[in-house]
Short mmCIF file of N, CA and C in Angstrom, two decimals:
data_model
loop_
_atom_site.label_atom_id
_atom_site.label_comp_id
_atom_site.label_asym_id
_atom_site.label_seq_id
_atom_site.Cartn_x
_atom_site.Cartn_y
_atom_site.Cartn_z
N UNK A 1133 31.27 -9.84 -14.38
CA UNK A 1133 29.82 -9.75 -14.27
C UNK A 1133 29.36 -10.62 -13.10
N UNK A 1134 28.55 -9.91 -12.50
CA UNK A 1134 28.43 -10.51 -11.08
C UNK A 1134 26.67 -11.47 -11.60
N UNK A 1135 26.68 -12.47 -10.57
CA UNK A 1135 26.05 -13.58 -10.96
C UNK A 1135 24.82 -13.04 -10.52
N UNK A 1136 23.31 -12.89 -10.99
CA UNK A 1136 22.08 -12.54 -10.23
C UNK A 1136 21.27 -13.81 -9.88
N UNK A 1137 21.53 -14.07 -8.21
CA UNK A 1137 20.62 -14.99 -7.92
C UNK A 1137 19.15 -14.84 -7.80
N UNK A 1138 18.70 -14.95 -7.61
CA UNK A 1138 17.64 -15.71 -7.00
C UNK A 1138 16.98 -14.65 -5.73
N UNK A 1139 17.83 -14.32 -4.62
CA UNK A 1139 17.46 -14.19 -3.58
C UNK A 1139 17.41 -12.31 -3.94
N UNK A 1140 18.28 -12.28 -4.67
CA UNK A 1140 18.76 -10.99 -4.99
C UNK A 1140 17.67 -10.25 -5.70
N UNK A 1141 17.08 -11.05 -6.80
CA UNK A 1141 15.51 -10.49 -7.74
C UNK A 1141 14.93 -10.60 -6.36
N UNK A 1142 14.69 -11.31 -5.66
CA UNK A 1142 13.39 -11.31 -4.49
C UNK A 1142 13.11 -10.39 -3.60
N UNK A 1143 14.41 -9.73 -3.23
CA UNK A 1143 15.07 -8.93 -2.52
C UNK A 1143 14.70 -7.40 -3.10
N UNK A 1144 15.19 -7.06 -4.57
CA UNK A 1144 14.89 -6.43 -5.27
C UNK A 1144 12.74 -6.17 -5.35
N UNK A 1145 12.57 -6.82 -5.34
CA UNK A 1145 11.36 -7.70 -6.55
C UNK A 1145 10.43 -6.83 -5.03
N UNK A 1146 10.88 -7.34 -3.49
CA UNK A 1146 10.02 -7.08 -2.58
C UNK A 1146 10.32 -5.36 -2.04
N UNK A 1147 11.32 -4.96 -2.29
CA UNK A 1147 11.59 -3.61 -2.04
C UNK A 1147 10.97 -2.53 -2.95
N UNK A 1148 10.94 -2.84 -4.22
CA UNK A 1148 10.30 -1.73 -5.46
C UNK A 1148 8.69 -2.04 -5.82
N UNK A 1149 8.32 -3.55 -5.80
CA UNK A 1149 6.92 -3.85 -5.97
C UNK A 1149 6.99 -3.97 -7.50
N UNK A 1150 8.53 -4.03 -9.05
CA UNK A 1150 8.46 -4.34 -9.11
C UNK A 1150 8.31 -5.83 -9.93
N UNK A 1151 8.02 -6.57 -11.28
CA UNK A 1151 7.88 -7.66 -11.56
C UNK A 1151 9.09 -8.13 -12.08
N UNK A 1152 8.83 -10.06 -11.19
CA UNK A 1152 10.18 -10.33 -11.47
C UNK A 1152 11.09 -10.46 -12.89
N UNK A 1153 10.41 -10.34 -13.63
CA UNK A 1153 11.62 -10.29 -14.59
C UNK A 1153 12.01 -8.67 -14.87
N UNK A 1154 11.67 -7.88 -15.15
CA UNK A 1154 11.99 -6.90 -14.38
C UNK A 1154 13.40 -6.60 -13.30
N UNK A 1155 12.90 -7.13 -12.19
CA UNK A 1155 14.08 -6.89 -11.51
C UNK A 1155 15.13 -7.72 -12.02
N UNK A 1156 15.24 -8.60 -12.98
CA UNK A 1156 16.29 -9.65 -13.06
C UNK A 1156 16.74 -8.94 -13.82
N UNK A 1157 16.20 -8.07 -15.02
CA UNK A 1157 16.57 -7.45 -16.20
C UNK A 1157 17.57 -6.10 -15.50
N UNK A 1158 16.95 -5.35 -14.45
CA UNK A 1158 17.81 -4.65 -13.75
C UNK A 1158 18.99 -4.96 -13.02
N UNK A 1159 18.50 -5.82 -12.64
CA UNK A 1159 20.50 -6.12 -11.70
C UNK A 1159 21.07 -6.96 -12.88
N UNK A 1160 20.85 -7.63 -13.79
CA UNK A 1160 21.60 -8.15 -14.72
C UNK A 1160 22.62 -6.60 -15.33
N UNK A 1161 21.77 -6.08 -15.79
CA UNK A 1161 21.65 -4.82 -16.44
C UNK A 1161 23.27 -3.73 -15.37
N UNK A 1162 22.94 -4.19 -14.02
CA UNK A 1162 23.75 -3.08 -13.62
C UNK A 1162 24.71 -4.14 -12.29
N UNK A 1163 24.96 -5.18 -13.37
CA UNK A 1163 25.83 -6.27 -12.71
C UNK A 1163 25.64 -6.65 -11.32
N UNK A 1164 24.27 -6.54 -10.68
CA UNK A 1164 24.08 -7.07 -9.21
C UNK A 1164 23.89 -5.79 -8.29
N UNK A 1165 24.27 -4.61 -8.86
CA UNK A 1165 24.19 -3.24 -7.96
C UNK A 1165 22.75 -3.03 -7.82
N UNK A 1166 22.43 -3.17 -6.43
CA UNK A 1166 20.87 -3.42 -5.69
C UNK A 1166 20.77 -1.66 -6.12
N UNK A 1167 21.41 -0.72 -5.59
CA UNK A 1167 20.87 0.45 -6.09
C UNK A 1167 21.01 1.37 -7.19
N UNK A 1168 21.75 0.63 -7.89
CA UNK A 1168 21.30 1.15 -9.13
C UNK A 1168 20.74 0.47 -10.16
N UNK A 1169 20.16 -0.75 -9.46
CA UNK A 1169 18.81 -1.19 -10.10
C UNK A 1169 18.04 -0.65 -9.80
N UNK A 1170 17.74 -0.11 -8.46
CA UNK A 1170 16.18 0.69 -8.25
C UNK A 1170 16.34 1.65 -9.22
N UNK A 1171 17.64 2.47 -9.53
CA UNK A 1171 17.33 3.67 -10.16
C UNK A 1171 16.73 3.48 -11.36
N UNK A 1172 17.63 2.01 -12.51
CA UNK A 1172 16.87 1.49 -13.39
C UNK A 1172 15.35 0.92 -13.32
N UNK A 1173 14.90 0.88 -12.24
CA UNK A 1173 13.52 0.41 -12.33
C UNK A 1173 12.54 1.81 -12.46
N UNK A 1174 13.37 2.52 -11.70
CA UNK A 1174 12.39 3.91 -11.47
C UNK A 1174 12.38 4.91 -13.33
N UNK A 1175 14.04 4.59 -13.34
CA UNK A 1175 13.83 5.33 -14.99
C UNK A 1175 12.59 4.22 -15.85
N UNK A 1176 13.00 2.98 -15.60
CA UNK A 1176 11.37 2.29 -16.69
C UNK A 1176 10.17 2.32 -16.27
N UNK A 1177 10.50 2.60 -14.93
CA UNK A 1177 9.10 2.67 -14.50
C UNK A 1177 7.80 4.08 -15.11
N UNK A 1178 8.97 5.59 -15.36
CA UNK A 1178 8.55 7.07 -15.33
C UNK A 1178 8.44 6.54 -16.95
N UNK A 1179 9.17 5.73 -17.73
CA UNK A 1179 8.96 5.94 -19.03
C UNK A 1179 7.54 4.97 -19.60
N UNK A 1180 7.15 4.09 -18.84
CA UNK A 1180 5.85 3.45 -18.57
C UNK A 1180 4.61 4.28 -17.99
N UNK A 1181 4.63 4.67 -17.26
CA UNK A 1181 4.41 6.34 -16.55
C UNK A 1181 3.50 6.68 -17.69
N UNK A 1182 4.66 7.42 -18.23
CA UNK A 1182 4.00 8.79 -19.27
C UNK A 1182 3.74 7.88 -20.84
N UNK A 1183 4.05 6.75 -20.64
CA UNK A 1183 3.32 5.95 -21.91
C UNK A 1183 1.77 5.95 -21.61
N UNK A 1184 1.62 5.69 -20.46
CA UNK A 1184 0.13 4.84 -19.89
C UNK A 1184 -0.77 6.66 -19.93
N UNK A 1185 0.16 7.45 -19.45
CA UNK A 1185 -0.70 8.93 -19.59
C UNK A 1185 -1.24 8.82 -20.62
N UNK A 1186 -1.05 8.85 -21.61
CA UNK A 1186 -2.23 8.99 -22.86
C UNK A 1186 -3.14 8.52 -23.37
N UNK A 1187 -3.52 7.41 -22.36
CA UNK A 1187 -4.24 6.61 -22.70
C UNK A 1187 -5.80 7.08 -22.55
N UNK A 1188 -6.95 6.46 -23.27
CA UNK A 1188 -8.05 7.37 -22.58
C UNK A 1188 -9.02 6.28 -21.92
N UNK A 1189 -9.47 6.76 -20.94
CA UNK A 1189 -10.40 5.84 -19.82
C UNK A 1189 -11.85 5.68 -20.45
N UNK A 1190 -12.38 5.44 -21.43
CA UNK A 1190 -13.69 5.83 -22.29
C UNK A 1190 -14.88 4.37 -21.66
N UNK A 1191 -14.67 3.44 -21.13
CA UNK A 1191 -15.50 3.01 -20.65
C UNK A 1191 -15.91 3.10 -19.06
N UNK A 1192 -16.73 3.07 -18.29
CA UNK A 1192 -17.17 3.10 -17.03
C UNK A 1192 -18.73 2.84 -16.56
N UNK A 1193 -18.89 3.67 -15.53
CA UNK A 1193 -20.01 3.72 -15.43
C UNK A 1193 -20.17 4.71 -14.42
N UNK A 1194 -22.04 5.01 -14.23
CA UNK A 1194 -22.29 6.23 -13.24
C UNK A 1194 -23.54 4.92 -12.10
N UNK A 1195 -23.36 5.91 -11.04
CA UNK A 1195 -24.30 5.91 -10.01
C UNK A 1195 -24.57 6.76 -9.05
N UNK A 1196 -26.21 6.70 -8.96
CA UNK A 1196 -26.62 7.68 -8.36
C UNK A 1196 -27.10 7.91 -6.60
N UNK A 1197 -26.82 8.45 -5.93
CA UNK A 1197 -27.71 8.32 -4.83
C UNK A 1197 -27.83 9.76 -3.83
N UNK A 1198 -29.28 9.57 -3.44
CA UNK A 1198 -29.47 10.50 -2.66
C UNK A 1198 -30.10 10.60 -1.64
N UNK A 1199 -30.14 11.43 -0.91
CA UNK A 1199 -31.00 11.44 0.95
C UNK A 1199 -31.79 13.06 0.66
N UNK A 1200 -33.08 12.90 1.18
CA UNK A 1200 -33.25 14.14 1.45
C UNK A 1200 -33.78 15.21 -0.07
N UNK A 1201 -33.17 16.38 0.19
CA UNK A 1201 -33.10 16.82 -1.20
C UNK A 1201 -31.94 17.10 -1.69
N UNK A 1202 -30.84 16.53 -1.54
CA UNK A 1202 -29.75 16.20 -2.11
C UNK A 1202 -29.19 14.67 -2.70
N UNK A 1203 -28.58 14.98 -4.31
CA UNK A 1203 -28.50 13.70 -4.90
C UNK A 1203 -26.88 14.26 -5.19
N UNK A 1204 -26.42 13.03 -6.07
CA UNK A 1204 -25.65 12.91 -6.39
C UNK A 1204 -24.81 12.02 -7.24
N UNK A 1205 -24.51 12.47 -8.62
CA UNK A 1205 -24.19 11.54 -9.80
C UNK A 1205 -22.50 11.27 -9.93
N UNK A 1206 -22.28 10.24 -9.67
CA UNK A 1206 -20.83 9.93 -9.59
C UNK A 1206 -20.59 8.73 -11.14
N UNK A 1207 -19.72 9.68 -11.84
CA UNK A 1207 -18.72 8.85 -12.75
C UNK A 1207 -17.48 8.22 -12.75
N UNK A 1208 -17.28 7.01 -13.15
CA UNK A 1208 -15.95 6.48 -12.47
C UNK A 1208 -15.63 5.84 -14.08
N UNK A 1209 -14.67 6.00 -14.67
CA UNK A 1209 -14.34 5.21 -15.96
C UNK A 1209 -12.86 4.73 -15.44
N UNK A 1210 -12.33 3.73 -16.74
CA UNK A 1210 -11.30 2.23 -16.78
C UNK A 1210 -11.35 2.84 -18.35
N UNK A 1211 -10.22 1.59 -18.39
CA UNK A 1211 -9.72 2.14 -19.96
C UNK A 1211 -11.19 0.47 -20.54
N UNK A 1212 -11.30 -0.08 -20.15
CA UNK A 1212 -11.79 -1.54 -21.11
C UNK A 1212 -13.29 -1.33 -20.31
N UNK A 1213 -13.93 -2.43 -20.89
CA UNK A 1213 -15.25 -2.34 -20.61
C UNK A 1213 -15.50 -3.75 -19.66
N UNK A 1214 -14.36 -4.56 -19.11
CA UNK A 1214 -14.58 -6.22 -19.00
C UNK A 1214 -14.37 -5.35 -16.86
N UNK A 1215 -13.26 -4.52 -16.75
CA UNK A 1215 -13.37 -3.62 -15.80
C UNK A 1215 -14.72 -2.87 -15.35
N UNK A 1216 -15.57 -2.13 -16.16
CA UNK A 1216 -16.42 -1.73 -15.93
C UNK A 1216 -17.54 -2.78 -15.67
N UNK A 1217 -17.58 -3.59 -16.49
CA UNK A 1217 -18.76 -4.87 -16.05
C UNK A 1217 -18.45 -5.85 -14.90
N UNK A 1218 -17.16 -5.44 -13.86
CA UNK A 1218 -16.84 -6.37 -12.99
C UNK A 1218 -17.50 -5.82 -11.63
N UNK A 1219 -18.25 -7.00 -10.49
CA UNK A 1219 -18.73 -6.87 -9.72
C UNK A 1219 -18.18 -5.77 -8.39
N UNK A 1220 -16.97 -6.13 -8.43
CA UNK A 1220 -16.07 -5.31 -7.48
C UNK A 1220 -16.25 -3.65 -7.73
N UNK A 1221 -15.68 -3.83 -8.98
CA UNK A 1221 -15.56 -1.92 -9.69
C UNK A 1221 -17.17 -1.60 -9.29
N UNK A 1222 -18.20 -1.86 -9.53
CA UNK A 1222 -19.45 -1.42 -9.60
C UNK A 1222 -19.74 -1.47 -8.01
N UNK A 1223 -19.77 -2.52 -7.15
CA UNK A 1223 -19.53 -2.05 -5.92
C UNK A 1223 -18.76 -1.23 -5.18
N UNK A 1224 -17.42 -1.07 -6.11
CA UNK A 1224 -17.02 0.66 -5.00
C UNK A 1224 -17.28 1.95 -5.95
N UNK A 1225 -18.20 1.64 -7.05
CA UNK A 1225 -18.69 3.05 -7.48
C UNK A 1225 -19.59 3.62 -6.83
N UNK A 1226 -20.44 2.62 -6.80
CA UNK A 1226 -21.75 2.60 -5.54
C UNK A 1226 -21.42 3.15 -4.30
N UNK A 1227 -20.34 2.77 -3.39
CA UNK A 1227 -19.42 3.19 -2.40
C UNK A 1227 -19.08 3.98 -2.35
N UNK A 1228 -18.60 4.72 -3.36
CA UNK A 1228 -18.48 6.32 -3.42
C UNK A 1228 -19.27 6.95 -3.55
N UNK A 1229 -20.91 6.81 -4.65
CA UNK A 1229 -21.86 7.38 -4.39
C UNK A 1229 -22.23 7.71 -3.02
N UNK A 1230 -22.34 6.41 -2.47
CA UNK A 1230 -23.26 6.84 -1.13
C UNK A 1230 -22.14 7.40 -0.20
N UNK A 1231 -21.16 7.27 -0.33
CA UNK A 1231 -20.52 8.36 0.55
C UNK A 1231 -20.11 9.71 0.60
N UNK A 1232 -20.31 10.18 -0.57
CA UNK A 1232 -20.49 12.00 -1.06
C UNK A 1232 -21.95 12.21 -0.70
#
């Protein structure tokens, strides 16, 4: 069993994007083999994937804007509501309003 340093998760960790334990769990997992840890990251990654698919986005918010005689109502939802009440998210909903 080959030893997983250090440089090797980082290495890993900066090529896939990703988290380090994660990558440690992968090259542990496939004794230091850099590529067939990615493959193990990519199989947990697709099975994380289609976990997170089912999830439902039920909080958000809308905004409106218009020029002229054209408007336009844009909905943007997040799965939590602490997302929807954050300054950022509500400034690029707005951002998308006024840019349609």
């Amino acid at each position: 069993m080959a030893a997983v340093t250090a440089a090797m998760v980082k290495e890993l960790r900066e090529s896939t994007g990703a988290g380090m334990m994660e990558c440690k769990k992968a090259l542990t997992e496939t004794d230091g083999d850099m590529e067939a840890a990615v493959d193990v990251l990519r199989k947990s990654g697709a099975a994380k994937v289609e976990k997170k698919a089912g999830r439902i986005a039920a909080e958000g918010i809308t905004r409106v804007a218009s020029e002229g005689n054209t408007a336009v109502v844009v909905e943007v939802n997040s799965e939590t509501d602490f997302v929807a009440k954050n300054a950022t998210f509500q400034e690029f909903v707005q951002a998308v309003a006024d840019s349609t």
